[in-house]
Amino acid sequence: MGVRSFQFPDVVLVTGAAGALGSAVCDALVAHDVRVIATDRAQTSVPHPPERKGISWITADLERVEDRVRLVEEVRSRSSGSLGIVHNASFVGSSELEGWSGPLMSQSSETWNRALEVSLTAAFSITRDLADLLSSKPGSAIVHVSSIYSSLAP
């Protein structure tokens, strides 16, 4: 039995790209000569220049349906070969956000729904809306990143 060599997709969409993990994923992909479409709701925390060689940015808030639709349209216009998606985005709240952290009884359904919208619904809808591109090109791939907080609550 032979060992297959791994080949990266031609273009990879990385959501949550401004965070520590997302930016490391972008850097690793660029180091392997992959064109990256990076997205996050802001570019302010990115440790590398937003428009550096191999990385193009699309600012989008994945909590907003219209931003997700625009993101999909942009990805379609920028990719012609195989496509990869690394869904690394997650809803990041803080202790100042009402209903985000603390005992279960103090957490709010509104904040819970916002987290689900970014972490699950966005991953589902972006993947669904790009499924035809993914399935039409050999070498396409999807990676969904999760966190320890899927098992451990704050």
PDB file of N, CA and C in Angstrom, residues 58-129:
ATOM      1  N   ILE A  58     -11.293  40.009   3.628  1.00  0.00           N
ATOM      2  CA  ILE A  58     -12.676  40.429   3.481  1.00  0.00           C
ATOM      3  C   ILE A  58     -13.208  40.622   4.897  1.00  0.00           C
ATOM      4  N   THR A  59     -13.487  41.853   5.261  1.00  0.00           N
ATOM      5  CA  THR A  59     -14.043  42.094   6.584  1.00  0.00           C
ATOM      6  C   THR A  59     -15.516  41.710   6.567  1.00  0.00           C
ATOM      7  N   ALA A  60     -15.901  40.816   7.483  1.00  0.00           N
ATOM      8  CA  ALA A  60     -17.289  40.358   7.554  1.00  0.00           C
ATOM      9  C   ALA A  60     -17.606  39.930   8.982  1.00  0.00           C
ATOM     10  N   ASP A  61     -18.769  40.314   9.441  1.00  0.00           N
ATOM     11  CA  ASP A  61     -19.273  39.879  10.743  1.00  0.00           C
ATOM     12  C   ASP A  61     -20.170  38.678  10.490  1.00  0.00           C
ATOM     13  N   LEU A  62     -19.724  37.488  10.845  1.00  0.00           N
ATOM     14  CA  LEU A  62     -20.456  36.266  10.520  1.00  0.00           C
ATOM     15  C   LEU A  62     -21.753  36.122  11.295  1.00  0.00           C
ATOM     16  N   GLU A  63     -22.007  37.017  12.214  1.00  0.00           N
ATOM     17  CA  GLU A  63     -23.295  37.043  12.901  1.00  0.00           C
ATOM     18  C   GLU A  63     -24.376  37.621  11.986  1.00  0.00           C
ATOM     19  N   ARG A  64     -23.959  38.339  10.959  1.00  0.00           N
ATOM     20  CA  ARG A  64     -24.894  39.002  10.049  1.00  0.00           C
ATOM     21  C   ARG A  64     -25.044  38.197   8.761  1.00  0.00           C
ATOM     22  N   VAL A  65     -26.270  37.805   8.442  1.00  0.00           N
ATOM     23  CA  VAL A  65     -26.561  37.011   7.247  1.00  0.00           C
ATOM     24  C   VAL A  65     -26.055  37.724   5.997  1.00  0.00           C
ATOM     25  N   GLU A  66     -26.295  39.024   5.895  1.00  0.00           N
ATOM     26  CA  GLU A  66     -25.887  39.761   4.694  1.00  0.00           C
ATOM     27  C   GLU A  66     -24.371  39.760   4.523  1.00  0.00           C
ATOM     28  N   ASP A  67     -23.611  39.773   5.606  1.00  0.00           N
ATOM     29  CA  ASP A  67     -22.155  39.695   5.511  1.00  0.00           C
ATOM     30  C   ASP A  67     -21.724  38.314   5.016  1.00  0.00           C
ATOM     31  N   ARG A  68     -22.409  37.278   5.468  1.00  0.00           N
ATOM     32  CA  ARG A  68     -22.085  35.922   5.018  1.00  0.00           C
ATOM     33  C   ARG A  68     -22.377  35.765   3.525  1.00  0.00           C
ATOM     34  N   VAL A  69     -23.489  36.317   3.067  1.00  0.00           N
ATOM     35  CA  VAL A  69     -23.836  36.252   1.644  1.00  0.00           C
ATOM     36  C   VAL A  69     -22.771  36.975   0.821  1.00  0.00           C
ATOM     37  N   ARG A  70     -22.369  38.150   1.260  1.00  0.00           N
ATOM     38  CA  ARG A  70     -21.326  38.915   0.560  1.00  0.00           C
ATOM     39  C   ARG A  70     -20.002  38.150   0.562  1.00  0.00           C
ATOM     40  N   LEU A  71     -19.667  37.519   1.681  1.00  0.00           N
ATOM     41  CA  LEU A  71     -18.438  36.742   1.785  1.00  0.00           C
ATOM     42  C   LEU A  71     -18.432  35.598   0.770  1.00  0.00           C
ATOM     43  N   VAL A  72     -19.521  34.867   0.691  1.00  0.00           N
ATOM     44  CA  VAL A  72     -19.626  33.763  -0.267  1.00  0.00           C
ATOM     45  C   VAL A  72     -19.459  34.272  -1.696  1.00  0.00           C
ATOM     46  N   GLU A  73     -20.090  35.388  -2.030  1.00  0.00           N
ATOM     47  CA  GLU A  73     -19.956  35.956  -3.377  1.00  0.00           C
ATOM     48  C   GLU A  73     -18.506  36.325  -3.671  1.00  0.00           C
ATOM     49  N   GLU A  74     -17.827  36.916  -2.689  1.00  0.00           N
ATOM     50  CA  GLU A  74     -16.418  37.292  -2.856  1.00  0.00           C
ATOM     51  C   GLU A  74     -15.543  36.054  -3.044  1.00  0.00           C
ATOM     52  N   VAL A  75     -15.772  35.011  -2.246  1.00  0.00           N
ATOM     53  CA  VAL A  75     -14.993  33.781  -2.378  1.00  0.00           C
ATOM     54  C   VAL A  75     -15.203  33.198  -3.768  1.00  0.00           C
ATOM     55  N   ARG A  76     -16.437  33.167  -4.234  1.00  0.00           N
ATOM     56  CA  ARG A  76     -16.725  32.657  -5.572  1.00  0.00           C
ATOM     57  C   ARG A  76     -15.943  33.423  -6.642  1.00  0.00           C
ATOM     58  N   SER A  77     -15.853  34.745  -6.481  1.00  0.00           N
ATOM     59  CA  SER A  77     -15.175  35.557  -7.496  1.00  0.00           C
ATOM     60  C   SER A  77     -13.649  35.436  -7.423  1.00  0.00           C
ATOM     61  N   ARG A  78     -13.124  34.975  -6.303  1.00  0.00           N
ATOM     62  CA  ARG A  78     -11.671  34.918  -6.125  1.00  0.00           C
ATOM     63  C   ARG A  78     -11.084  33.514  -6.246  1.00  0.00           C
ATOM     64  N   SER A  79     -11.905  32.505  -6.428  1.00  0.00           N
ATOM     65  CA  SER A  79     -11.349  31.150  -6.495  1.00  0.00           C
ATOM     66  C   SER A  79     -11.744  30.478  -7.798  1.00  0.00           C
ATOM     67  N   SER A  80     -10.772  29.792  -8.397  1.00  0.00           N
ATOM     68  CA  SER A  80     -11.058  29.080  -9.645  1.00  0.00           C
ATOM     69  C   SER A  80     -10.669  27.610  -9.539  1.00  0.00           C
ATOM     70  N   GLY A  81      -9.737  27.283  -8.664  1.00  0.00           N
ATOM     71  CA  GLY A  81      -9.312  25.892  -8.505  1.00  0.00           C
ATOM     72  C   GLY A  81      -9.982  25.266  -7.302  1.00  0.00           C
ATOM     73  N   SER A  82      -9.262  24.356  -6.666  1.00  0.00           N
ATOM     74  CA  SER A  82      -9.813  23.701  -5.486  1.00  0.00           C
ATOM     75  C   SER A  82      -9.943  24.713  -4.346  1.00  0.00           C
ATOM     76  N   LEU A  83     -10.915  24.454  -3.488  1.00  0.00           N
ATOM     77  CA  LEU A  83     -11.239  25.391  -2.412  1.00  0.00           C
ATOM     78  C   LEU A  83     -11.181  24.674  -1.078  1.00  0.00           C
ATOM     79  N   GLY A  84     -10.655  25.353  -0.095  1.00  0.00           N
ATOM     80  CA  GLY A  84     -10.672  24.856   1.271  1.00  0.00           C
ATOM     81  C   GLY A  84     -11.357  25.867   2.159  1.00  0.00           C
ATOM     82  N   ILE A  85     -11.966  25.376   3.220  1.00  0.00           N
ATOM     83  CA  ILE A  85     -12.555  26.254   4.231  1.00  0.00           C
ATOM     84  C   ILE A  85     -12.014  25.811   5.582  1.00  0.00           C
ATOM     85  N   VAL A  86     -11.442  26.745   6.317  1.00  0.00           N
ATOM     86  CA  VAL A  86     -11.091  26.494   7.715  1.00  0.00           C
ATOM     87  C   VAL A  86     -11.998  27.400   8.520  1.00  0.00           C
ATOM     88  N   HIS A  87     -13.044  26.802   9.093  1.00  0.00           N
ATOM     89  CA  HIS A  87     -13.978  27.594   9.891  1.00  0.00           C
ATOM     90  C   HIS A  87     -13.471  27.622  11.322  1.00  0.00           C
ATOM     91  N   ASN A  88     -12.869  28.763  11.675  1.00  0.00           N
ATOM     92  CA  ASN A  88     -12.249  28.946  12.966  1.00  0.00           C
ATOM     93  C   ASN A  88     -12.967  30.035  13.766  1.00  0.00           C
ATOM     94  N   ALA A  89     -13.989  30.643  13.187  1.00  0.00           N
ATOM     95  CA  ALA A  89     -14.679  31.744  13.851  1.00  0.00           C
ATOM     96  C   ALA A  89     -15.503  31.225  15.014  1.00  0.00           C
ATOM     97  N   SER A  90     -15.513  31.987  16.062  1.00  0.00           N
ATOM     98  CA  SER A  90     -16.417  31.683  17.170  1.00  0.00           C
ATOM     99  C   SER A  90     -16.824  32.997  17.806  1.00  0.00           C
ATOM    100  N   PHE A  91     -17.960  32.968  18.443  1.00  0.00           N
ATOM    101  CA  PHE A  91     -18.470  34.160  19.115  1.00  0.00           C
ATOM    102  C   PHE A  91     -17.608  34.396  20.341  1.00  0.00           C
ATOM    103  N   VAL A  92     -17.003  35.553  20.417  1.00  0.00           N
ATOM    104  CA  VAL A  92     -16.136  35.865  21.544  1.00  0.00           C
ATOM    105  C   VAL A  92     -16.793  36.955  22.372  1.00  0.00           C
ATOM    106  N   GLY A  93     -17.266  36.549  23.521  1.00  0.00           N
ATOM    107  CA  GLY A  93     -17.862  37.508  24.444  1.00  0.00           C
ATOM    108  C   GLY A  93     -16.846  37.886  25.513  1.00  0.00           C
ATOM    109  N   SER A  94     -17.271  38.718  26.413  1.00  0.00           N
ATOM    110  CA  SER A  94     -16.406  39.105  27.531  1.00  0.00           C
ATOM    111  C   SER A  94     -17.263  39.140  28.787  1.00  0.00           C
ATOM    112  N   SER A  95     -16.612  39.290  29.908  1.00  0.00           N
ATOM    113  CA  SER A  95     -17.361  39.313  31.163  1.00  0.00           C
ATOM    114  C   SER A  95     -18.302  40.518  31.231  1.00  0.00           C
ATOM    115  N   GLU A  96     -18.067  41.544  30.400  1.00  0.00           N
ATOM    116  CA  GLU A  96     -18.947  42.709  30.375  1.00  0.00           C
ATOM    117  C   GLU A  96     -20.241  42.437  29.587  1.00  0.00           C
ATOM    118  N   LEU A  97     -20.245  41.404  28.764  1.00  0.00           N
ATOM    119  CA  LEU A  97     -21.414  41.081  27.954  1.00  0.00           C
ATOM    120  C   LEU A  97     -22.445  40.363  28.825  1.00  0.00           C
ATOM    121  N   GLU A  98     -23.600  40.976  28.951  1.00  0.00           N
ATOM    122  CA  GLU A  98     -24.644  40.417  29.804  1.00  0.00           C
ATOM    123  C   GLU A  98     -25.055  39.033  29.314  1.00  0.00           C
ATOM    124  N   GLY A  99     -25.066  38.087  30.233  1.00  0.00           N
ATOM    125  CA  GLY A  99     -25.500  36.744  29.914  1.00  0.00           C
ATOM    126  C   GLY A  99     -24.459  35.869  29.256  1.00  0.00           C
ATOM    127  N   TRP A 100     -23.192  36.290  29.261  1.00  0.00           N
ATOM    128  CA  TRP A 100     -22.152  35.506  28.607  1.00  0.00           C
ATOM    129  C   TRP A 100     -21.451  34.556  29.567  1.00  0.00           C
ATOM    130  N   SER A 101     -20.981  35.055  30.666  1.00  0.00           N
ATOM    131  CA  SER A 101     -20.255  34.202  31.605  1.00  0.00           C
ATOM    132  C   SER A 101     -20.928  34.268  32.968  1.00  0.00           C
ATOM    133  N   GLY A 102     -20.582  33.348  33.798  1.00  0.00           N
ATOM    134  CA  GLY A 102     -21.169  33.283  35.125  1.00  0.00           C
ATOM    135  C   GLY A 102     -21.978  32.010  35.277  1.00  0.00           C
ATOM    136  N   PRO A 103     -22.687  31.901  36.357  1.00  0.00           N
ATOM    137  CA  PRO A 103     -23.494  30.700  36.591  1.00  0.00           C
ATOM    138  C   PRO A 103     -24.556  30.523  35.505  1.00  0.00           C
ATOM    139  N   LEU A 104     -24.949  29.286  35.270  1.00  0.00           N
ATOM    140  CA  LEU A 104     -25.911  28.942  34.230  1.00  0.00           C
ATOM    141  C   LEU A 104     -27.166  29.801  34.297  1.00  0.00           C
ATOM    142  N   MET A 105     -27.703  30.000  35.460  1.00  0.00           N
ATOM    143  CA  MET A 105     -28.959  30.741  35.599  1.00  0.00           C
ATOM    144  C   MET A 105     -28.828  32.214  35.206  1.00  0.00           C
ATOM    145  N   SER A 106     -27.611  32.733  35.145  1.00  0.00           N
ATOM    146  CA  SER A 106     -27.428  34.140  34.769  1.00  0.00           C
ATOM    147  C   SER A 106     -27.151  34.313  33.279  1.00  0.00           C
ATOM    148  N   GLN A 107     -26.970  33.225  32.555  1.00  0.00           N
ATOM    149  CA  GLN A 107     -26.674  33.323  31.130  1.00  0.00           C
ATOM    150  C   GLN A 107     -27.967  33.540  30.350  1.00  0.00           C
ATOM    151  N   SER A 108     -27.878  34.330  29.287  1.00  0.00           N
ATOM    152  CA  SER A 108     -29.090  34.693  28.550  1.00  0.00           C
ATOM    153  C   SER A 108     -29.236  33.912  27.249  1.00  0.00           C
ATOM    154  N   SER A 109     -30.470  33.685  26.859  1.00  0.00           N
ATOM    155  CA  SER A 109     -30.758  33.019  25.579  1.00  0.00           C
ATOM    156  C   SER A 109     -30.305  33.881  24.406  1.00  0.00           C
ATOM    157  N   GLU A 110     -30.435  35.194  24.534  1.00  0.00           N
ATOM    158  CA  GLU A 110     -30.014  36.092  23.451  1.00  0.00           C
ATOM    159  C   GLU A 110     -28.525  35.919  23.156  1.00  0.00           C
ATOM    160  N   THR A 111     -27.702  35.908  24.190  1.00  0.00           N
ATOM    161  CA  THR A 111     -26.265  35.760  23.995  1.00  0.00           C
ATOM    162  C   THR A 111     -25.937  34.353  23.500  1.00  0.00           C
ATOM    163  N   TRP A 112     -26.627  33.353  24.013  1.00  0.00           N
ATOM    164  CA  TRP A 112     -26.465  31.978  23.543  1.00  0.00           C
ATOM    165  C   TRP A 112     -26.746  31.899  22.039  1.00  0.00           C
ATOM    166  N   ASN A 113     -27.838  32.519  21.606  1.00  0.00           N
ATOM    167  CA  ASN A 113     -28.198  32.498  20.185  1.00  0.00           C
ATOM    168  C   ASN A 113     -27.178  33.217  19.319  1.00  0.00           C
ATOM    169  N   ARG A 114     -26.595  34.281  19.831  1.00  0.00           N
ATOM    170  CA  ARG A 114     -25.548  34.986  19.091  1.00  0.00           C
ATOM    171  C   ARG A 114     -24.333  34.075  18.901  1.00  0.00           C
ATOM    172  N   ALA A 115     -23.969  33.346  19.951  1.00  0.00           N
ATOM    173  CA  ALA A 115     -22.836  32.416  19.862  1.00  0.00           C
ATOM    174  C   ALA A 115     -23.122  31.315  18.851  1.00  0.00           C
ATOM    175  N   LEU A 116     -24.335  30.773  18.868  1.00  0.00           N
ATOM    176  CA  LEU A 116     -24.699  29.730  17.907  1.00  0.00           C
ATOM    177  C   LEU A 116     -24.677  30.262  16.477  1.00  0.00           C
ATOM    178  N   GLU A 117     -25.113  31.491  16.283  1.00  0.00           N
ATOM    179  CA  GLU A 117     -25.151  32.094  14.949  1.00  0.00           C
ATOM    180  C   GLU A 117     -23.758  32.135  14.326  1.00  0.00           C
ATOM    181  N   VAL A 118     -22.763  32.564  15.105  1.00  0.00           N
ATOM    182  CA  VAL A 118     -21.399  32.674  14.577  1.00  0.00           C
ATOM    183  C   VAL A 118     -20.723  31.309  14.512  1.00  0.00           C
ATOM    184  N   SER A 119     -20.832  30.536  15.581  1.00  0.00           N
ATOM    185  CA  SER A 119     -20.061  29.300  15.678  1.00  0.00           C
ATOM    186  C   SER A 119     -20.647  28.140  14.880  1.00  0.00           C
ATOM    187  N   LEU A 120     -21.963  28.072  14.768  1.00  0.00           N
ATOM    188  CA  LEU A 120     -22.587  26.937  14.074  1.00  0.00           C
ATOM    189  C   LEU A 120     -23.318  27.340  12.800  1.00  0.00           C
ATOM    190  N   THR A 121     -24.224  28.295  12.896  1.00  0.00           N
ATOM    191  CA  THR A 121     -25.026  28.656  11.727  1.00  0.00           C
ATOM    192  C   THR A 121     -24.155  29.210  10.609  1.00  0.00           C
ATOM    193  N   ALA A 122     -23.187  30.049  10.935  1.00  0.00           N
ATOM    194  CA  ALA A 122     -22.300  30.598   9.906  1.00  0.00           C
ATOM    195  C   ALA A 122     -21.494  29.478   9.240  1.00  0.00           C
ATOM    196  N   ALA A 123     -20.976  28.556  10.031  1.00  0.00           N
ATOM    197  CA  ALA A 123     -20.213  27.438   9.465  1.00  0.00           C
ATOM    198  C   ALA A 123     -21.088  26.625   8.514  1.00  0.00           C
ATOM    199  N   PHE A 124     -22.314  26.343   8.941  1.00  0.00           N
ATOM    200  CA  PHE A 124     -23.259  25.591   8.111  1.00  0.00           C
ATOM    201  C   PHE A 124     -23.579  26.346   6.823  1.00  0.00           C
ATOM    202  N   SER A 125     -23.990  27.607   6.931  1.00  0.00           N
ATOM    203  CA  SER A 125     -24.463  28.327   5.747  1.00  0.00           C
ATOM    204  C   SER A 125     -23.342  28.608   4.754  1.00  0.00           C
ATOM    205  N   ILE A 126     -22.152  28.941   5.232  1.00  0.00           N
ATOM    206  CA  ILE A 126     -21.027  29.184   4.312  1.00  0.00           C
ATOM    207  C   ILE A 126     -20.662  27.891   3.585  1.00  0.00           C
ATOM    208  N   THR A 127     -20.598  26.788   4.325  1.00  0.00           N
ATOM    209  CA  THR A 127     -20.282  25.498   3.705  1.00  0.00           C
ATOM    210  C   THR A 127     -21.356  25.104   2.702  1.00  0.00           C
ATOM    211  N   ARG A 128     -22.617  25.228   3.085  1.00  0.00           N
ATOM    212  CA  ARG A 128     -23.731  24.899   2.178  1.00  0.00           C
ATOM    213  C   ARG A 128     -23.669  25.749   0.913  1.00  0.00           C
ATOM    214  N   ASP A 129     -23.436  27.058   1.086  1.00  0.00           N
ATOM    215  CA  ASP A 129     -23.479  27.972  -0.049  1.00  0.00           C
ATOM    216  C   ASP A 129     -22.267  27.847  -0.971  1.00  0.00           C
TER     217      ASP A 129
END
